[in-house]
PDB file of C-alpha atoms and ligand atoms in Angstrom:
ATOM      1  CA  MET A   1       5.113 -15.486  19.859  1.00  0.00           C
ATOM      2  CA  ILE A   2       6.970 -14.797  22.921  1.00  0.00           C
ATOM      3  CA  THR A   3       6.807 -10.954  23.847  1.00  0.00           C
ATOM      4  CA  ILE A   4       9.045  -9.691  26.393  1.00  0.00           C
ATOM      5  CA  ALA A   5       8.691  -6.485  27.847  1.00  0.00           C
ATOM      6  CA  LEU A   6      11.438  -3.856  28.633  1.00  0.00           C
ATOM      7  CA  SER A   7      12.159  -0.156  29.216  1.00  0.00           C
ATOM      8  CA  LYS A   8      14.333   2.392  27.525  1.00  0.00           C
ATOM      9  CA  GLY A   9      17.809   3.209  29.002  1.00  0.00           C
ATOM     10  CA  ARG A  10      19.791   1.030  31.391  1.00  0.00           C
ATOM     11  CA  ILE A  11      17.491  -2.047  31.492  1.00  0.00           C
ATOM     12  CA  PHE A  12      17.412  -2.206  27.848  1.00  0.00           C
ATOM     13  CA  GLU A  13      21.023  -1.841  27.295  1.00  0.00           C
ATOM     14  CA  GLU A  14      21.881  -4.294  30.301  1.00  0.00           C
ATOM     15  CA  THR A  15      19.534  -6.667  28.948  1.00  0.00           C
ATOM     16  CA  LEU A  16      20.892  -6.950  25.397  1.00  0.00           C
ATOM     17  CA  PRO A  17      23.838  -9.115  26.030  1.00  0.00           C
ATOM     18  CA  LEU A  18      21.892 -11.500  28.084  1.00  0.00           C
ATOM     19  CA  LEU A  19      19.339 -11.837  25.050  1.00  0.00           C
ATOM     20  CA  GLU A  20      22.326 -12.138  22.893  1.00  0.00           C
ATOM     21  CA  GLU A  21      23.181 -15.263  24.737  1.00  0.00           C
ATOM     22  CA  ALA A  22      19.827 -16.742  23.984  1.00  0.00           C
ATOM     23  CA  GLY A  23      19.919 -15.766  20.401  1.00  0.00           C
ATOM     24  CA  ILE A  24      17.695 -13.056  20.302  1.00  0.00           C
ATOM     25  CA  ARG A  25      18.852  -9.542  18.646  1.00  0.00           C
ATOM     26  CA  ALA A  26      16.657  -6.554  18.454  1.00  0.00           C
ATOM     27  CA  LEU A  27      16.407  -5.371  14.944  1.00  0.00           C
ATOM     28  CA  GLU A  28      15.726  -1.754  16.019  1.00  0.00           C
ATOM     29  CA  ASP A  29      17.329   0.687  18.692  1.00  0.00           C
ATOM     30  CA  PRO A  30      14.509   2.188  21.080  1.00  0.00           C
ATOM     31  CA  GLU A  31      16.575   5.368  21.589  1.00  0.00           C
ATOM     32  CA  SER A  32      16.254   6.174  17.939  1.00  0.00           C
ATOM     33  CA  SER A  33      13.179   4.293  16.851  1.00  0.00           C
ATOM     34  CA  ARG A  34       9.654   5.695  17.752  1.00  0.00           C
ATOM     35  CA  LYS A  35       8.093   2.187  17.510  1.00  0.00           C
ATOM     36  CA  LEU A  36       6.977   0.839  20.688  1.00  0.00           C
ATOM     37  CA  ILE A  37       7.182  -2.956  19.676  1.00  0.00           C
ATOM     38  CA  LEU A  38      10.205  -4.088  18.235  1.00  0.00           C
ATOM     39  CA  ASP A  39      11.006  -7.078  15.940  1.00  0.00           C
ATOM     40  CA  THR A  40      13.812  -9.500  16.701  1.00  0.00           C
ATOM     41  CA  ASN A  41      15.931 -11.810  14.537  1.00  0.00           C
ATOM     42  CA  ARG A  42      13.566 -14.259  15.872  1.00  0.00           C
ATOM     43  CA  GLN A  43      10.415 -14.496  13.934  1.00  0.00           C
ATOM     44  CA  ASP A  44       8.843 -15.937  17.279  1.00  0.00           C
ATOM     45  CA  VAL A  45      10.156 -13.294  19.500  1.00  0.00           C
ATOM     46  CA  ARG A  46       9.460  -9.490  19.916  1.00  0.00           C
ATOM     47  CA  LEU A  47       9.996  -6.808  22.147  1.00  0.00           C
ATOM     48  CA  ILE A  48       7.832  -4.315  23.745  1.00  0.00           C
ATOM     49  CA  ILE A  49       9.228  -0.776  25.231  1.00  0.00           C
ATOM     50  CA  VAL A  50       6.989   0.126  28.229  1.00  0.00           C
ATOM     51  CA  ARG A  51       7.942   2.678  31.182  1.00  0.00           C
ATOM     52  CA  ALA A  52       9.984   0.658  33.845  1.00  0.00           C
ATOM     53  CA  SER A  53       7.340   0.988  36.471  1.00  0.00           C
ATOM     54  CA  ASP A  54       4.644  -0.615  34.134  1.00  0.00           C
ATOM     55  CA  VAL A  55       6.965  -3.924  33.202  1.00  0.00           C
ATOM     56  CA  PRO A  56       5.206  -5.867  35.914  1.00  0.00           C
ATOM     57  CA  THR A  57       1.703  -4.803  34.810  1.00  0.00           C
ATOM     58  CA  TYR A  58       2.088  -5.938  31.427  1.00  0.00           C
ATOM     59  CA  VAL A  59       3.859  -9.276  32.484  1.00  0.00           C
ATOM     60  CA  GLN A  60       1.224  -9.817  35.182  1.00  0.00           C
ATOM     61  CA  TYR A  61      -1.722  -9.641  32.650  1.00  0.00           C
ATOM     62  CA  GLY A  62      -0.038 -11.947  30.082  1.00  0.00           C
ATOM     63  CA  ALA A  63       0.481  -8.716  27.538  1.00  0.00           C
ATOM     64  CA  ALA A  64       4.132  -9.593  27.631  1.00  0.00           C
ATOM     65  CA  ASP A  65       5.197 -13.483  28.848  1.00  0.00           C
ATOM     66  CA  LEU A  66       8.506 -12.034  30.272  1.00  0.00           C
ATOM     67  CA  GLY A  67      10.033  -8.816  31.540  1.00  0.00           C
ATOM     68  CA  VAL A  68      12.820  -7.025  33.206  1.00  0.00           C
ATOM     69  CA  ALA A  69      12.243  -4.802  36.363  1.00  0.00           C
ATOM     70  CA  GLY A  70      14.015  -3.416  39.473  1.00  0.00           C
ATOM     71  CA  LYS A  71      13.297  -4.642  42.827  1.00  0.00           C
ATOM     72  CA  ASP A  72      12.278  -1.235  43.463  1.00  0.00           C
ATOM     73  CA  VAL A  73       9.356  -1.371  41.124  1.00  0.00           C
ATOM     74  CA  LEU A  74       8.421  -5.050  41.754  1.00  0.00           C
ATOM     75  CA  ASN A  75       8.072  -4.194  45.475  1.00  0.00           C
ATOM     76  CA  GLU A  76       5.799  -1.235  44.675  1.00  0.00           C
ATOM     77  CA  HIS A  77       3.918  -3.595  42.475  1.00  0.00           C
ATOM     78  CA  GLY A  78       3.598  -6.178  44.907  1.00  0.00           C
ATOM     79  CA  GLY A  79       4.303  -9.068  42.241  1.00  0.00           C
ATOM     80  CA  GLU A  80       0.723 -10.858  42.007  1.00  0.00           C
ATOM     81  CA  GLY A  81       0.971 -13.287  39.489  1.00  0.00           C
ATOM     82  CA  LEU A  82       4.885 -13.204  38.468  1.00  0.00           C
ATOM     83  CA  TYR A  83       7.265 -15.675  38.651  1.00  0.00           C
ATOM     84  CA  GLN A  84      10.918 -14.205  39.611  1.00  0.00           C
ATOM     85  CA  PRO A  85      13.247 -16.967  38.759  1.00  0.00           C
ATOM     86  CA  LEU A  86      16.417 -15.036  38.271  1.00  0.00           C
ATOM     87  CA  ASP A  87      18.205 -11.893  39.465  1.00  0.00           C
ATOM     88  CA  LEU A  88      19.787 -10.478  36.513  1.00  0.00           C
ATOM     89  CA  ASN A  89      22.212  -8.256  38.608  1.00  0.00           C
ATOM     90  CA  ILE A  90      21.912  -5.579  36.366  1.00  0.00           C
ATOM     91  CA  ALA A  91      20.850  -1.834  36.713  1.00  0.00           C
ATOM     92  CA  ARG A  92      22.284  -2.057  40.404  1.00  0.00           C
ATOM     93  CA  CYS A  93      21.911   1.156  42.896  1.00  0.00           C
ATOM     94  CA  ARG A  94      20.898   1.264  46.391  1.00  0.00           C
ATOM     95  CA  MET A  95      17.739   2.464  48.000  1.00  0.00           C
ATOM     96  CA  MET A  96      18.546   5.683  50.616  1.00  0.00           C
ATOM     97  CA  VAL A  97      17.262   8.013  52.920  1.00  0.00           C
ATOM     98  CA  ALA A  98      18.624  11.378  51.872  1.00  0.00           C
ATOM     99  CA  VAL A  99      18.450  14.950  53.350  1.00  0.00           C
ATOM    100  CA  ARG A 100      19.640  18.129  52.908  1.00  0.00           C
ATOM    101  CA  ASN A 101      23.649  18.725  53.707  1.00  0.00           C
ATOM    102  CA  ASP A 102      22.230  21.200  56.560  1.00  0.00           C
ATOM    103  CA  PHE A 103      19.300  18.889  58.259  1.00  0.00           C
ATOM    104  CA  ASP A 104      20.103  17.128  61.319  1.00  0.00           C
ATOM    105  CA  TYR A 105      18.495  13.625  60.484  1.00  0.00           C
ATOM    106  CA  GLU A 106      19.981  11.748  63.313  1.00  0.00           C
ATOM    107  CA  SER A 107      18.444  14.143  66.266  1.00  0.00           C
ATOM    108  CA  ALA A 108      15.191  14.415  64.530  1.00  0.00           C
ATOM    109  CA  VAL A 109      14.937  10.983  64.623  1.00  0.00           C
ATOM    110  CA  ARG A 110      16.337  10.790  68.428  1.00  0.00           C
ATOM    111  CA  GLN A 111      13.693  13.340  69.090  1.00  0.00           C
ATOM    112  CA  GLY A 112      10.863  11.419  67.606  1.00  0.00           C
ATOM    113  CA  ALA A 113       9.980  14.236  65.133  1.00  0.00           C
ATOM    114  CA  ARG A 114       7.255  13.317  62.544  1.00  0.00           C
ATOM    115  CA  LEU A 115       9.021  13.311  59.287  1.00  0.00           C
ATOM    116  CA  ARG A 116       7.665  14.254  55.858  1.00  0.00           C
ATOM    117  CA  VAL A 117       8.786  11.545  53.351  1.00  0.00           C
ATOM    118  CA  ALA A 118       8.700  12.358  49.503  1.00  0.00           C
ATOM    119  CA  THR A 119       9.209   9.393  47.473  1.00  0.00           C
ATOM    120  CA  LYS A 120       8.046   7.412  44.463  1.00  0.00           C
ATOM    121  CA  TYR A 121       8.638   4.348  46.691  1.00  0.00           C
ATOM    122  CA  VAL A 122       5.831   4.493  49.182  1.00  0.00           C
ATOM    123  CA  ASN A 123       5.681   0.930  50.055  1.00  0.00           C
ATOM    124  CA  ALA A 124       9.361   0.867  50.778  1.00  0.00           C
ATOM    125  CA  ALA A 125       9.282   3.758  52.612  1.00  0.00           C
ATOM    126  CA  ARG A 126       6.192   2.997  54.800  1.00  0.00           C
ATOM    127  CA  GLU A 127       7.921  -0.496  55.793  1.00  0.00           C
ATOM    128  CA  HIS A 128      11.317   1.400  56.258  1.00  0.00           C
ATOM    129  CA  PHE A 129      10.280   3.930  58.782  1.00  0.00           C
ATOM    130  CA  ALA A 130       7.515   1.546  60.297  1.00  0.00           C
ATOM    131  CA  GLU A 131      10.401  -1.106  61.111  1.00  0.00           C
ATOM    132  CA  LYS A 132      12.493   2.038  62.650  1.00  0.00           C
ATOM    133  CA  GLY A 133       9.187   3.440  64.967  1.00  0.00           C
ATOM    134  CA  VAL A 134       9.232   6.712  63.026  1.00  0.00           C
ATOM    135  CA  HIS A 135       6.591   8.235  62.332  1.00  0.00           C
ATOM    136  CA  ILE A 136       5.957   9.858  58.895  1.00  0.00           C
ATOM    137  CA  ASP A 137       3.378  11.887  56.129  1.00  0.00           C
ATOM    138  CA  LEU A 138       4.132  10.258  52.947  1.00  0.00           C
ATOM    139  CA  ILE A 139       4.345  12.370  49.775  1.00  0.00           C
ATOM    140  CA  LYS A 140       3.873  10.534  46.905  1.00  0.00           C
ATOM    141  CA  LEU A 141       6.244  11.890  43.947  1.00  0.00           C
ATOM    142  CA  TYR A 142       6.692  10.525  40.525  1.00  0.00           C
ATOM    143  CA  GLY A 143      10.161  11.764  39.693  1.00  0.00           C
ATOM    144  CA  SER A 144      12.802  14.379  40.499  1.00  0.00           C
ATOM    145  CA  MET A 145      12.360  13.552  44.531  1.00  0.00           C
ATOM    146  CA  GLU A 146      15.992  15.147  44.861  1.00  0.00           C
ATOM    147  CA  LEU A 147      14.054  18.564  44.448  1.00  0.00           C
ATOM    148  CA  ALA A 148      11.400  18.133  47.523  1.00  0.00           C
ATOM    149  CA  PRO A 149      13.684  18.929  50.534  1.00  0.00           C
ATOM    150  CA  LEU A 150      15.236  21.694  48.440  1.00  0.00           C
ATOM    151  CA  VAL A 151      11.937  23.853  48.449  1.00  0.00           C
ATOM    152  CA  GLY A 152      10.563  22.583  51.658  1.00  0.00           C
ATOM    153  CA  LEU A 153       7.917  20.081  50.351  1.00  0.00           C
ATOM    154  CA  SER A 154       9.719  17.117  52.770  1.00  0.00           C
ATOM    155  CA  ASP A 155      12.437  17.137  55.275  1.00  0.00           C
ATOM    156  CA  VAL A 156      13.526  13.338  53.713  1.00  0.00           C
ATOM    157  CA  ILE A 157      13.357  11.495  50.458  1.00  0.00           C
ATOM    158  CA  VAL A 158      13.651   7.927  49.589  1.00  0.00           C
ATOM    159  CA  ASP A 159      15.215   7.395  46.342  1.00  0.00           C
ATOM    160  CA  LEU A 160      17.517   5.228  44.286  1.00  0.00           C
ATOM    161  CA  VAL A 161      21.452   6.192  44.241  1.00  0.00           C
ATOM    162  CA  SER A 162      24.045   4.683  41.853  1.00  0.00           C
ATOM    163  CA  SER A 163      27.038   7.188  41.548  1.00  0.00           C
ATOM    164  CA  GLY A 164      25.934   9.529  44.198  1.00  0.00           C
ATOM    165  CA  ASN A 165      26.253  12.707  41.607  1.00  0.00           C
ATOM    166  CA  THR A 166      22.505  13.785  41.794  1.00  0.00           C
ATOM    167  CA  LEU A 167      22.858  13.988  45.586  1.00  0.00           C
ATOM    168  CA  ARG A 168      25.840  15.979  45.445  1.00  0.00           C
ATOM    169  CA  ALA A 169      24.714  18.175  42.496  1.00  0.00           C
ATOM    170  CA  ASN A 170      21.814  19.310  44.763  1.00  0.00           C
ATOM    171  CA  ASP A 171      23.227  19.609  48.200  1.00  0.00           C
ATOM    172  CA  LEU A 172      21.846  16.625  49.429  1.00  0.00           C
ATOM    173  CA  LYS A 173      23.276  13.622  51.562  1.00  0.00           C
ATOM    174  CA  ALA A 174      22.473   9.942  52.002  1.00  0.00           C
ATOM    175  CA  VAL A 175      21.894   9.091  55.672  1.00  0.00           C
ATOM    176  CA  GLU A 176      20.444   5.360  55.577  1.00  0.00           C
ATOM    177  CA  HIS A 177      20.655   2.798  53.441  1.00  0.00           C
ATOM    178  CA  ILE A 178      17.525   0.830  52.811  1.00  0.00           C
ATOM    179  CA  SER A 179      18.172  -1.862  50.202  1.00  0.00           C
ATOM    180  CA  ASP A 180      20.570  -2.929  47.495  1.00  0.00           C
ATOM    181  CA  ILE A 181      18.569  -3.118  44.183  1.00  0.00           C
ATOM    182  CA  SER A 182      18.975  -5.226  41.087  1.00  0.00           C
ATOM    183  CA  SER A 183      16.688  -6.191  38.208  1.00  0.00           C
ATOM    184  CA  ARG A 184      14.848  -9.571  38.084  1.00  0.00           C
ATOM    185  CA  LEU A 185      13.501 -11.498  35.334  1.00  0.00           C
ATOM    186  CA  VAL A 186      10.001 -11.835  35.357  1.00  0.00           C
ATOM    187  CA  VAL A 187       7.567 -14.193  33.962  1.00  0.00           C
ATOM    188  CA  ASN A 188       3.779 -14.587  33.759  1.00  0.00           C
ATOM    189  CA  GLN A 189       3.094 -17.785  35.722  1.00  0.00           C
ATOM    190  CA  ALA A 190       0.242 -19.079  32.934  1.00  0.00           C
ATOM    191  CA  ALA A 191       2.509 -18.342  30.144  1.00  0.00           C
ATOM    192  CA  LEU A 192       5.461 -20.389  31.717  1.00  0.00           C
ATOM    193  CA  LYS A 193       3.160 -23.577  31.853  1.00  0.00           C
ATOM    194  CA  LEU A 194       1.649 -23.034  28.496  1.00  0.00           C
ATOM    195  CA  LYS A 195       4.900 -22.230  26.659  1.00  0.00           C
ATOM    196  CA  ARG A 196       7.206 -23.686  28.581  1.00  0.00           C
ATOM    197  CA  HIS A 197       8.617 -25.354  25.456  1.00  0.00           C
ATOM    198  CA  ASP A 198       9.812 -21.996  24.414  1.00  0.00           C
ATOM    199  CA  ILE A 199      10.220 -20.028  27.579  1.00  0.00           C
ATOM    200  CA  GLN A 200      12.694 -22.496  29.210  1.00  0.00           C
ATOM    201  CA  PRO A 201      15.228 -22.476  26.907  1.00  0.00           C
ATOM    202  CA  MET A 202      15.527 -18.527  27.181  1.00  0.00           C
ATOM    203  CA  LEU A 203      15.790 -18.802  31.101  1.00  0.00           C
ATOM    204  CA  ASP A 204      18.314 -21.475  30.835  1.00  0.00           C
ATOM    205  CA  ALA A 205      20.446 -19.093  28.173  1.00  0.00           C
ATOM    206  CA  PHE A 206      19.985 -16.265  30.557  1.00  0.00           C
ATOM    207  CA  GLU A 207      21.102 -18.357  33.639  1.00  0.00           C
ATOM    208  CA  ARG A 208      24.279 -19.386  31.399  1.00  0.00           C
ATOM    209  CA  ALA A 209      25.064 -15.918  30.530  1.00  0.00           C
ATOM    210  CA  LEU A 210      24.985 -15.029  34.328  1.00  0.00           C
ATOM    211  CA  LYS A 211      27.326 -17.621  35.043  1.00  0.00           C
ATOM    212  CA  GLN A 212      29.753 -16.493  32.732  1.00  0.00           C
TER     213      GLN A 212
HETATM  214  O1  PRT B 301      12.626   7.335  33.858  1.00  0.00           O
HETATM  215  P1  PRT B 301      11.309   6.640  34.327  1.00  0.00           P
HETATM  216  O2  PRT B 301      10.135   7.662  35.195  1.00  0.00           O
HETATM  217  O3  PRT B 301      10.347   6.044  32.989  1.00  0.00           O
HETATM  218  O4  PRT B 301      11.107   5.665  35.172  1.00  0.00           O
HETATM  219  P2  PRT B 301      12.609   5.012  36.032  1.00  0.00           P
HETATM  220  O5  PRT B 301      13.341   6.037  36.654  1.00  0.00           O
HETATM  221  O6  PRT B 301      11.721   3.977  37.206  1.00  0.00           O
HETATM  222  O7  PRT B 301      13.179   4.045  34.765  1.00  0.00           O
HETATM  223  P3  PRT B 301      14.615   4.135  34.771  1.00  0.00           P
HETATM  224  O8  PRT B 301      14.853   3.603  33.225  1.00  0.00           O
HETATM  225  O9  PRT B 301      15.558   5.357  34.704  1.00  0.00           O
HETATM  226  O10 PRT B 301      15.273   3.053  35.641  1.00  0.00           O
HETATM  227  C1  PRT B 301      14.717   1.818  35.435  1.00  0.00           C
HETATM  228  C2  PRT B 301      15.411   0.963  36.839  1.00  0.00           C
HETATM  229  O11 PRT B 301      16.852   1.050  37.054  1.00  0.00           O
HETATM  230  C3  PRT B 301      14.996   1.308  37.992  1.00  0.00           C
HETATM  231  O12 PRT B 301      13.779   1.088  38.513  1.00  0.00           O
HETATM  232  C4  PRT B 301      16.179   0.838  39.291  1.00  0.00           C
HETATM  233  O13 PRT B 301      15.926  -0.439  39.700  1.00  0.00           O
HETATM  234  C5  PRT B 301      17.488   0.717  38.168  1.00  0.00           C
HETATM  235  N1  PRT B 301      18.226   1.799  38.516  1.00  0.00           N
HETATM  236  C6  PRT B 301      19.486   1.912  38.488  1.00  0.00           C
HETATM  237  C7  PRT B 301      18.093   3.110  38.620  1.00  0.00           C
HETATM  238  C8  PRT B 301      19.089   4.112  39.307  1.00  0.00           C
HETATM  239  N2  PRT B 301      20.215   3.120  38.943  1.00  0.00           N
HETATM  240  C9  PRT B 301      19.214   5.367  39.267  1.00  0.00           C
HETATM  241  N3  PRT B 301      20.304   6.041  39.751  1.00  0.00           N
HETATM  242  N4  PRT B 301      17.017   4.308  38.677  1.00  0.00           N
HETATM  243  C10 PRT B 301      17.203   5.485  38.502  1.00  0.00           C
HETATM  244  N5  PRT B 301      17.881   6.258  38.819  1.00  0.00           N
HETATM  245  C11 PRT B 301      18.002   7.557  39.255  1.00  0.00           C
HETATM  246  C12 PRT B 301      17.383   7.943  40.516  1.00  0.00           C
HETATM  247  O14 PRT B 301      16.111   7.752  41.068  1.00  0.00           O
HETATM  248  C13 PRT B 301      17.935   9.279  40.716  1.00  0.00           C
HETATM  249  O15 PRT B 301      17.288  10.326  40.387  1.00  0.00           O
HETATM  250  O16 PRT B 301      19.307   8.201  38.942  1.00  0.00           O
HETATM  251  C14 PRT B 301      19.410   9.244  39.963  1.00  0.00           C
HETATM  252  C15 PRT B 301      20.684   8.897  40.819  1.00  0.00           C
HETATM  253  O17 PRT B 301      21.501   8.581  40.391  1.00  0.00           O
HETATM  254  P4  PRT B 301      23.231   8.989  40.482  1.00  0.00           P
HETATM  255  O18 PRT B 301      24.500   8.357  39.519  1.00  0.00           O
HETATM  256  O19 PRT B 301      23.164  10.511  40.186  1.00  0.00           O
HETATM  257  O20 PRT B 301      23.250   8.456  41.782  1.00  0.00           O
HETATM  258 MG1   MG B 302      14.680   7.447  35.603  1.00  0.00          MG
END
């Protein structure tokens, strides 16, 4: 049995065509089904539906053999026990620093002010501001970071931006680009050795699909 961990939403949707190339089709849609384990057309392959940030953990411990996770999530997890053979180039976005429209970020940085940074991405934020030599107080959040500067929880947020609509709708502006984000295929290192016969053809099929 090969178990593939995916999250609902954009990762699931954008991974489907790649699975298709490997001859794997889900028999149910996770958006309408409440099942957490989905059968596929192949008896030896199943999909499990987990939170995006839990994908590396399931694969690390071998509860899933493969998974798809964003670089943002992998950076926070650390990547221990994971082989990362392919950048799938899906679920693309940018990790940015954003502030309220009326906040003068440049001068706060110039004056050496200590910044309160709210984010779900504490590793990425710590690395970014350390590199800039900016002192920060980190405030860990689990979602809706955009709210934090609006109600005075933080001066700055570190968050993902794709269309920019969420920032605009909340009178925020992006002031720094930290990194480009896309999702990667992750494979359990032991599973790759023990099940190479089944897993390698999948990796080859994903790679073919990416070249098209
Ligand atoms: O939703 P949940 O709390 O379960 O977890 P999650 O938000 O991590 O999962 P999910 O499924 O929303 O995202 C999975 C992966 O998609 C992330 O780990 C990223 O690698 C990638 N991705 C790509 C994004 C976005 N684009 C994105 N726009 N993840 C989140 N967003 C959010 C962003 O945080 C912000 O709140 O969308 C909002 C901004 O979008 P725009 O279009 O308004 O700029
Ligand atoms: Mg989300």
